[in-house]
Coordinates of C-alpha atoms and ligand atoms in Angstrom, one line a residue:
M184 CA -20.1 23.0 -34.9
K185 CA -22.5 23.7 -31.8
S186 CA -20.8 23.0 -29.0
L187 CA -20.7 19.7 -26.9
A188 CA -22.5 18.6 -23.8
D189 CA -20.6 20.0 -20.6
G190 CA -19.5 16.9 -19.3
M191 CA -17.5 16.0 -22.5
N192 CA -14.9 19.0 -21.1
R193 CA -14.4 17.1 -17.7
I194 CA -14.0 13.8 -18.9
L195 CA -10.3 12.3 -19.1
S196 CA -8.6 9.8 -21.1
E197 CA -6.2 7.0 -19.8
G198 CA -2.6 7.5 -19.0
A199 CA -1.9 3.8 -20.1
L200 CA -3.6 4.3 -23.7
T201 CA -1.6 7.9 -23.8
V202 CA 1.9 6.3 -23.3
L203 CA 0.9 3.4 -25.7
R204 CA 0.3 6.0 -28.5
E205 CA 3.6 7.9 -27.7
T206 CA 5.2 4.2 -28.0
K207 CA 3.8 3.5 -31.1
V208 CA 5.2 6.8 -32.6
L209 CA 8.8 5.5 -31.5
E210 CA 8.4 2.4 -32.8
K211 CA 7.3 3.6 -36.3
K212 CA 10.6 5.7 -36.0
G213 CA 12.5 2.6 -35.4
R214 CA 12.9 2.6 -31.6
S215 CA 12.8 -0.7 -30.0
I216 CA 10.8 -0.2 -26.6
L217 CA 10.3 -2.4 -23.4
H218 CA 6.4 -2.4 -22.6
F219 CA 5.3 -2.1 -19.0
E220 CA 2.5 0.4 -19.5
I221 CA -0.8 -1.8 -20.6
G222 CA -2.1 -3.8 -17.7
Q223 CA -2.9 -6.9 -19.6
P224 CA -1.9 -10.5 -19.2
D225 CA 0.4 -11.7 -21.7
F226 CA -0.9 -15.2 -21.9
P227 CA -3.2 -16.2 -24.4
T228 CA -6.9 -16.9 -23.7
P229 CA -7.0 -20.5 -22.8
G230 CA -7.6 -22.8 -25.2
H231 CA -11.0 -24.2 -24.2
I232 CA -12.6 -20.9 -23.6
K233 CA -11.4 -20.1 -27.2
L234 CA -12.8 -23.1 -28.7
A235 CA -16.2 -22.5 -26.9
G236 CA -16.3 -18.7 -28.8
I237 CA -15.7 -20.5 -32.2
Q238 CA -18.1 -23.3 -32.0
A239 CA -20.8 -20.8 -30.7
I240 CA -20.0 -18.6 -33.8
E241 CA -20.0 -21.6 -35.8
N242 CA -23.4 -22.9 -34.3
D243 CA -25.3 -19.5 -35.2
Y244 CA -24.9 -18.1 -31.6
T245 CA -24.5 -14.6 -33.0
R246 CA -27.9 -13.2 -32.3
Y247 CA -29.5 -10.8 -29.6
T248 CA -29.8 -12.1 -26.0
V249 CA -31.9 -11.2 -23.0
T250 CA -30.1 -8.0 -21.6
E251 CA -28.6 -9.8 -18.3
G252 CA -27.2 -12.5 -20.4
I253 CA -28.3 -15.8 -21.5
P254 CA -29.1 -18.2 -18.4
E255 CA -26.3 -20.6 -18.4
L256 CA -24.1 -17.8 -17.9
V257 CA -26.2 -15.9 -15.1
E258 CA -26.1 -19.4 -13.6
A259 CA -22.7 -19.8 -13.8
I260 CA -21.8 -16.3 -12.5
Q261 CA -24.1 -17.1 -9.4
N262 CA -22.5 -20.4 -9.0
E263 CA -19.0 -18.2 -9.0
I264 CA -20.1 -15.7 -6.5
K265 CA -21.4 -18.7 -4.4
I266 CA -17.9 -20.3 -4.3
T267 CA -15.6 -17.4 -4.4
R268 CA -18.0 -15.1 -2.1
G269 CA -19.6 -17.4 0.4
Y270 CA -23.1 -16.3 -0.7
T271 CA -25.7 -17.0 -3.0
P272 CA -27.1 -14.3 -5.0
D273 CA -30.6 -14.6 -6.4
L274 CA -30.2 -14.6 -10.6
E275 CA -31.8 -10.9 -10.5
Q276 CA -29.2 -9.8 -9.0
I277 CA -26.9 -10.4 -11.9
I278 CA -26.4 -8.5 -15.3
T279 CA -23.5 -9.6 -17.7
L280 CA -21.7 -6.4 -19.5
P281 CA -19.4 -6.2 -22.5
G282 CA -16.2 -6.0 -20.0
G283 CA -15.6 -4.4 -16.5
K284 CA -15.3 -1.1 -17.0
P285 CA -18.9 -0.7 -18.3
G286 CA -19.8 -1.7 -14.5
I287 CA -17.9 1.0 -13.1
Y288 CA -19.8 3.7 -15.5
L289 CA -23.2 1.9 -15.5
S290 CA -22.8 2.1 -11.4
M291 CA -21.8 5.5 -11.2
I292 CA -24.0 7.1 -13.6
S293 CA -27.0 5.0 -11.9
T294 CA -26.4 6.2 -8.1
V295 CA -24.5 9.5 -7.9
N296 CA -26.1 12.9 -8.7
P297 CA -24.3 16.4 -9.8
G298 CA -23.0 17.7 -6.5
E299 CA -22.9 14.4 -4.7
E300 CA -19.6 13.1 -3.3
I301 CA -18.0 10.1 -4.5
I302 CA -15.0 8.5 -2.2
F303 CA -12.3 6.6 -4.0
P304 CA -8.5 5.5 -3.4
D305 CA -5.5 8.2 -4.6
P306 CA -3.7 6.5 -6.7
G307 CA -6.5 4.7 -8.0
F308 CA -7.8 3.7 -11.4
P309 CA -8.4 6.6 -13.4
T310 CA -12.0 5.9 -14.6
Y311 CA -13.4 6.3 -10.8
G312 CA -12.2 10.1 -11.0
S313 CA -12.5 10.7 -14.3
L314 CA -16.7 9.7 -14.4
S315 CA -16.9 11.5 -11.1
Q316 CA -16.0 14.5 -12.9
Y317 CA -18.2 13.8 -15.8
I318 CA -21.1 13.3 -13.7
G319 CA -20.5 16.6 -11.9
A320 CA -20.1 15.0 -8.8
K321 CA -17.5 16.1 -6.0
S322 CA -14.5 13.9 -5.9
I323 CA -13.3 13.0 -2.5
P324 CA -9.8 11.0 -3.4
I325 CA -8.3 9.1 -0.5
K326 CA -4.7 9.0 -0.5
L327 CA -3.3 5.5 0.0
K328 CA -0.1 5.6 2.2
E329 CA 3.1 3.9 1.8
E330 CA 3.5 3.0 5.3
N331 CA -0.3 1.5 5.3
Q332 CA 1.3 -0.7 2.5
F333 CA -1.0 1.2 0.3
R334 CA -4.5 -0.1 1.8
L335 CA -7.5 2.2 1.8
D336 CA -7.5 2.9 5.6
P337 CA -11.1 3.0 7.1
L338 CA -10.6 5.8 9.3
D339 CA -9.7 8.0 6.2
I340 CA -12.9 7.3 4.7
A341 CA -14.6 7.9 8.2
A342 CA -13.0 11.0 8.5
N343 CA -13.9 12.1 5.0
I344 CA -17.5 10.9 4.5
S345 CA -20.5 13.6 4.8
S346 CA -24.4 13.3 4.4
R347 CA -23.5 14.1 0.8
T348 CA -21.5 11.1 -0.1
K349 CA -23.4 8.9 -2.4
L350 CA -20.6 6.2 -3.3
I351 CA -17.5 4.4 -1.9
I352 CA -15.5 2.9 -4.4
L353 CA -13.0 0.1 -3.5
N354 CA -10.6 -1.7 -5.3
S355 CA -8.9 -4.9 -4.0
P356 CA -6.5 -6.3 -4.8
Q357 CA -5.6 -2.6 -6.1
N358 CA -4.4 -1.3 -9.6
P359 CA -1.8 0.5 -9.4
T360 CA -0.4 -0.3 -6.0
G361 CA -1.1 -4.0 -5.8
S362 CA -2.3 -3.5 -2.2
V363 CA -4.7 -6.2 -0.7
M364 CA -7.1 -4.9 2.1
T365 CA -7.7 -7.4 5.3
K366 CA -11.2 -8.9 5.8
S367 CA -11.4 -6.8 9.3
E368 CA -10.7 -3.3 7.0
L369 CA -13.6 -4.2 4.8
E370 CA -15.8 -5.0 7.1
H371 CA -15.2 -1.9 8.6
I372 CA -16.1 0.0 5.3
A373 CA -19.2 -2.1 4.9
E374 CA -20.3 -0.7 8.6
I375 CA -19.2 2.8 7.8
A376 CA -21.2 3.0 4.2
K377 CA -24.3 1.3 6.5
E378 CA -24.2 4.2 9.3
H379 CA -23.9 6.7 6.3
D380 CA -26.2 5.0 4.0
C381 CA -24.4 5.2 1.0
F382 CA -23.4 2.6 -1.7
I383 CA -20.1 1.1 -2.3
L384 CA -18.8 0.0 -5.6
S385 CA -16.3 -3.0 -5.3
D386 CA -14.6 -3.5 -8.2
E387 CA -13.0 -7.0 -7.9
I388 CA -11.4 -7.3 -11.5
Y389 CA -8.5 -8.7 -10.0
S390 CA -10.0 -11.0 -7.1
K391 CA -8.3 -14.1 -8.4
L392 CA -4.8 -12.6 -8.7
L393 CA -3.8 -13.0 -5.3
Y394 CA -0.4 -14.1 -4.2
D395 CA -1.5 -15.3 -0.6
G396 CA -4.7 -15.9 1.6
D397 CA -8.1 -15.8 0.6
F398 CA -10.0 -13.1 -1.1
Y399 CA -12.6 -11.4 1.0
S400 CA -15.5 -9.3 -0.6
V401 CA -16.9 -6.2 0.9
T402 CA -20.2 -6.8 -0.5
T403 CA -20.4 -10.2 1.8
P404 CA -22.0 -8.7 4.7
D405 CA -25.0 -7.3 2.6
Q406 CA -24.6 -9.8 0.1
A407 CA -24.8 -7.4 -2.6
S408 CA -28.6 -7.0 -1.8
E409 CA -28.9 -3.5 0.1
R410 CA -26.0 -1.0 -0.9
S411 CA -22.8 -3.0 -2.5
L412 CA -22.4 -3.7 -6.0
L413 CA -19.9 -6.3 -6.9
L414 CA -17.7 -5.7 -10.3
D415 CA -15.9 -8.7 -11.8
G416 CA -14.9 -9.9 -15.2
F417 CA -12.8 -12.4 -17.1
S418 CA -10.3 -9.8 -19.1
K419 CA -7.3 -10.4 -16.2
S420 CA -8.4 -13.9 -14.7
H421 CA -8.6 -15.4 -18.0
S422 CA -6.6 -13.6 -20.2
M423 CA -10.2 -12.1 -22.1
T424 CA -8.7 -8.4 -22.3
G425 CA -10.1 -8.4 -26.2
W426 CA -13.2 -10.2 -25.7
R427 CA -15.3 -7.3 -23.9
L428 CA -16.8 -9.5 -20.8
G429 CA -18.1 -8.7 -17.1
Y430 CA -20.8 -8.5 -14.8
L431 CA -22.2 -6.8 -11.8
V432 CA -24.1 -8.4 -8.7
G433 CA -26.3 -6.0 -7.0
P434 CA -29.3 -4.8 -5.3
K435 CA -32.4 -5.9 -7.5
S436 CA -34.0 -2.8 -7.9
L437 CA -30.6 -1.0 -8.9
I438 CA -29.3 -3.7 -11.1
E439 CA -33.2 -3.6 -12.9
K440 CA -32.7 -0.1 -13.7
I441 CA -29.1 -0.6 -14.8
R442 CA -30.6 -3.4 -17.3
T443 CA -32.9 -0.4 -18.3
L444 CA -29.7 1.7 -19.3
V445 CA -28.0 -1.4 -21.1
V446 CA -31.3 -1.5 -22.9
N447 CA -31.2 1.8 -24.3
A448 CA -27.3 1.9 -24.6
F449 CA -26.2 -1.4 -26.2
T450 CA -28.9 -4.2 -25.7
C451 CA -26.8 -6.7 -24.5
T452 CA -23.1 -8.6 -24.8
S453 CA -22.3 -10.7 -27.7
E454 CA -23.9 -14.2 -27.3
F455 CA -21.0 -16.1 -28.5
I456 CA -18.6 -14.4 -26.4
Q457 CA -21.3 -15.3 -23.3
K458 CA -20.9 -18.7 -24.5
A459 CA -17.1 -18.6 -24.1
G460 CA -17.6 -17.1 -20.3
I461 CA -19.5 -20.3 -19.4
A462 CA -16.4 -22.2 -20.6
A463 CA -14.1 -19.8 -18.5
L464 CA -16.1 -20.0 -15.6
T465 CA -16.8 -23.9 -15.8
G466 CA -13.5 -25.2 -17.2
P467 CA -10.3 -26.1 -16.0
M468 CA -8.3 -23.1 -14.2
D469 CA -4.7 -25.1 -15.0
S470 CA -3.8 -22.4 -17.6
F471 CA -4.8 -19.4 -14.7
E472 CA -2.6 -21.6 -12.6
L473 CA 0.4 -21.3 -14.7
M474 CA -0.1 -17.9 -15.3
M475 CA -0.1 -16.9 -11.6
K476 CA 3.2 -19.4 -10.9
S477 CA 4.9 -17.2 -13.7
F478 CA 3.6 -14.1 -12.1
R479 CA 4.8 -14.8 -8.9
E480 CA 8.3 -15.4 -10.4
R481 CA 8.1 -12.3 -12.0
R482 CA 6.9 -10.4 -9.2
K483 CA 10.1 -11.2 -7.2
I484 CA 12.7 -10.2 -9.9
I485 CA 11.3 -7.0 -10.6
V486 CA 10.9 -5.9 -7.2
D487 CA 14.3 -7.2 -6.5
G488 CA 15.8 -5.2 -9.6
L489 CA 13.9 -2.2 -8.7
N490 CA 14.8 -2.2 -5.1
D491 CA 18.6 -2.4 -6.5
I492 CA 18.1 0.7 -8.6
P493 CA 19.6 4.0 -6.8
G494 CA 16.6 6.2 -5.6
F495 CA 14.0 3.4 -6.0
T496 CA 12.4 1.4 -3.1
C497 CA 9.6 -0.8 -4.1
Q498 CA 7.1 -2.8 -1.4
M499 CA 6.5 -6.6 -2.7
P500 CA 2.6 -6.2 -4.0
Q501 CA 0.4 -8.9 -2.4
G502 CA -2.0 -8.8 -5.7
A503 CA -2.5 -8.0 -9.6
F504 CA 0.6 -7.9 -11.5
Y505 CA 1.8 -4.5 -11.1
A506 CA 4.8 -2.7 -9.4
W507 CA 4.7 0.3 -7.9
P508 CA 8.6 1.7 -6.8
N509 CA 8.9 4.7 -4.9
I510 CA 11.0 6.8 -7.2
T511 CA 11.5 10.0 -4.9
G512 CA 15.0 9.4 -4.1
T513 CA 16.0 9.9 -7.8
G514 CA 15.1 13.7 -7.0
L515 CA 12.6 13.5 -10.5
S516 CA 9.1 13.8 -10.6
S517 CA 7.0 10.9 -11.4
Q518 CA 6.3 12.2 -15.1
D519 CA 9.9 13.3 -15.9
L520 CA 11.2 10.1 -14.7
A521 CA 8.8 8.1 -17.1
H522 CA 9.2 10.7 -20.4
Y523 CA 13.2 10.0 -19.4
L524 CA 13.0 6.5 -19.2
L525 CA 11.0 6.2 -22.3
H526 CA 13.3 8.6 -24.2
E527 CA 16.7 7.8 -22.9
V528 CA 16.7 3.7 -22.6
G529 CA 12.9 2.9 -24.6
V530 CA 11.6 1.5 -21.2
A531 CA 7.6 2.1 -21.2
C532 CA 6.1 2.5 -17.6
L533 CA 3.5 5.0 -16.2
P534 CA 3.9 8.1 -14.2
G535 CA 2.4 7.6 -10.8
T536 CA 0.2 10.9 -11.5
A537 CA -1.9 9.1 -14.3
F538 CA -3.5 7.7 -11.4
G539 CA -4.2 10.6 -9.4
L540 CA -2.4 13.4 -7.5
G541 CA -1.4 10.7 -4.9
G542 CA 0.6 8.7 -7.2
E543 CA 3.4 11.7 -7.3
G544 CA 6.7 10.0 -6.4
Y545 CA 5.7 6.6 -8.1
L546 CA 5.8 4.9 -11.1
R547 CA 3.8 1.8 -12.5
F548 CA 5.0 -1.1 -14.3
S549 CA 2.9 -3.9 -15.5
Y550 CA 5.1 -6.9 -14.8
A551 CA 2.8 -8.9 -17.5
T552 CA 5.7 -9.5 -19.7
S553 CA 8.6 -11.8 -19.7
I554 CA 11.6 -12.3 -17.2
D555 CA 14.1 -11.7 -20.2
I556 CA 12.2 -8.3 -20.8
I557 CA 12.0 -7.4 -16.9
S558 CA 15.8 -8.5 -16.5
K559 CA 16.5 -6.3 -19.4
A560 CA 14.7 -3.0 -18.6
I561 CA 16.1 -3.0 -15.0
L562 CA 19.6 -2.8 -16.3
L563 CA 18.6 -0.2 -18.8
I564 CA 16.9 1.8 -15.9
K565 CA 20.1 1.1 -13.7
Q566 CA 22.3 2.4 -16.3
A567 CA 20.0 5.1 -17.2
I568 CA 19.6 6.5 -13.4
E569 CA 23.6 5.9 -13.1
R570 CA 24.0 8.9 -16.0
L571 CA 21.5 10.9 -14.4
E572 CA 23.5 11.1 -11.4
K573 CA 26.7 11.7 -12.9
Ligands
PLP141 N1 -11.0 -2.1 -13.0 C1 -9.6 -2.1 -12.8 C2 -9.3 -1.8 -11.6 C3 -8.9 -2.2 -13.8 O1 -7.4 -2.4 -13.5 C4 -9.4 -2.5 -14.9 C5 -8.4 -2.9 -16.6 O2 -7.5 -2.5 -16.3 C6 -10.7 -2.8 -15.4 C7 -11.6 -2.2 -14.0 C8 -11.2 -2.7 -16.6 O3 -11.2 -4.2 -17.0 P1 -12.2 -4.6 -18.4 O4 -10.9 -4.8 -19.5 O5 -12.7 -6.0 -18.3 O6 -13.0 -3.2 -18.8

């Protein structure tokens, strides 16, 4: 076979999916595994959303739609931005996509040339670094510091930005640390981006999963009309990971180009899924409130439990559903400890390094699982660490 495109040698997979595959092999051999590796709500999609999808199929909403999405959905997204971000984007600033991830891919390939620089958090969602390499861009990972509660420090961005910087990627609430940026930090970063004339991609997929205070978007200062792109979706907030539905809001001329890319790559998002999306944005939020209540309870149990394990310390995450303990006190690397816990006691979590070099010394636990499983896992980890110490 002829050699593949060069970019194929630079693109990386995702740690969560690699560990999931490993657990499947162990489960096939009869091992029972407690799962903390995958970042998706363990709640079903709310009933009214499922029903809207089913009815849409029965009513034959099964054809191509306009690329940006059916007008009712685009208008519902516009209204959602007005309510949650405080500004009303024009309809031409919005495009519906099959999931949040395509929004990362499309934003990155449409703004950055090979050799230009991309700033992103480290640890951070692995796609940012992987796609940066794929594009042939220069990655500028910015270390998130524990003493700053893992919030990206605007001064660190200012110290690393250059005339070659094209894109700054932000993610608040953050995967994997659960940190939430403050309004003043985000305003400061918007200023820095303006001064240096670069784009911002704000990955707001966890915008609703906030334990205290109101959400603030870095796209508010320019209303996503000049340099900032807002990415959000339905996967986490509406338990719709498998439906594949998300959207981008950005400058009109950029969204128009992204629309052309979508025309060439996948035409549009499935019509009946868009119908379900309208139900999600316009329907009741009581299932979401129950889910958040449950995440809040689990957050306390897992963080208290992890802090009780010798060699572990864990801050309280402010958003999303991930606990990010510092495990340097165990004396093991995050890779070795994650491997040990999986094989010794069947607890599957992710090594911090799955999120970049800045993740060394940490593990990520997704607590989108039952209190019973969390309590069992904490006990097993504690016993495994005690055995390690002997
Ligand atoms: N952005 C972040 C920070 C995520 O954690 C995820 C999923 O884990 C995504 C984007 C992707 O979302 P989706 O499943 O809608 O593609």
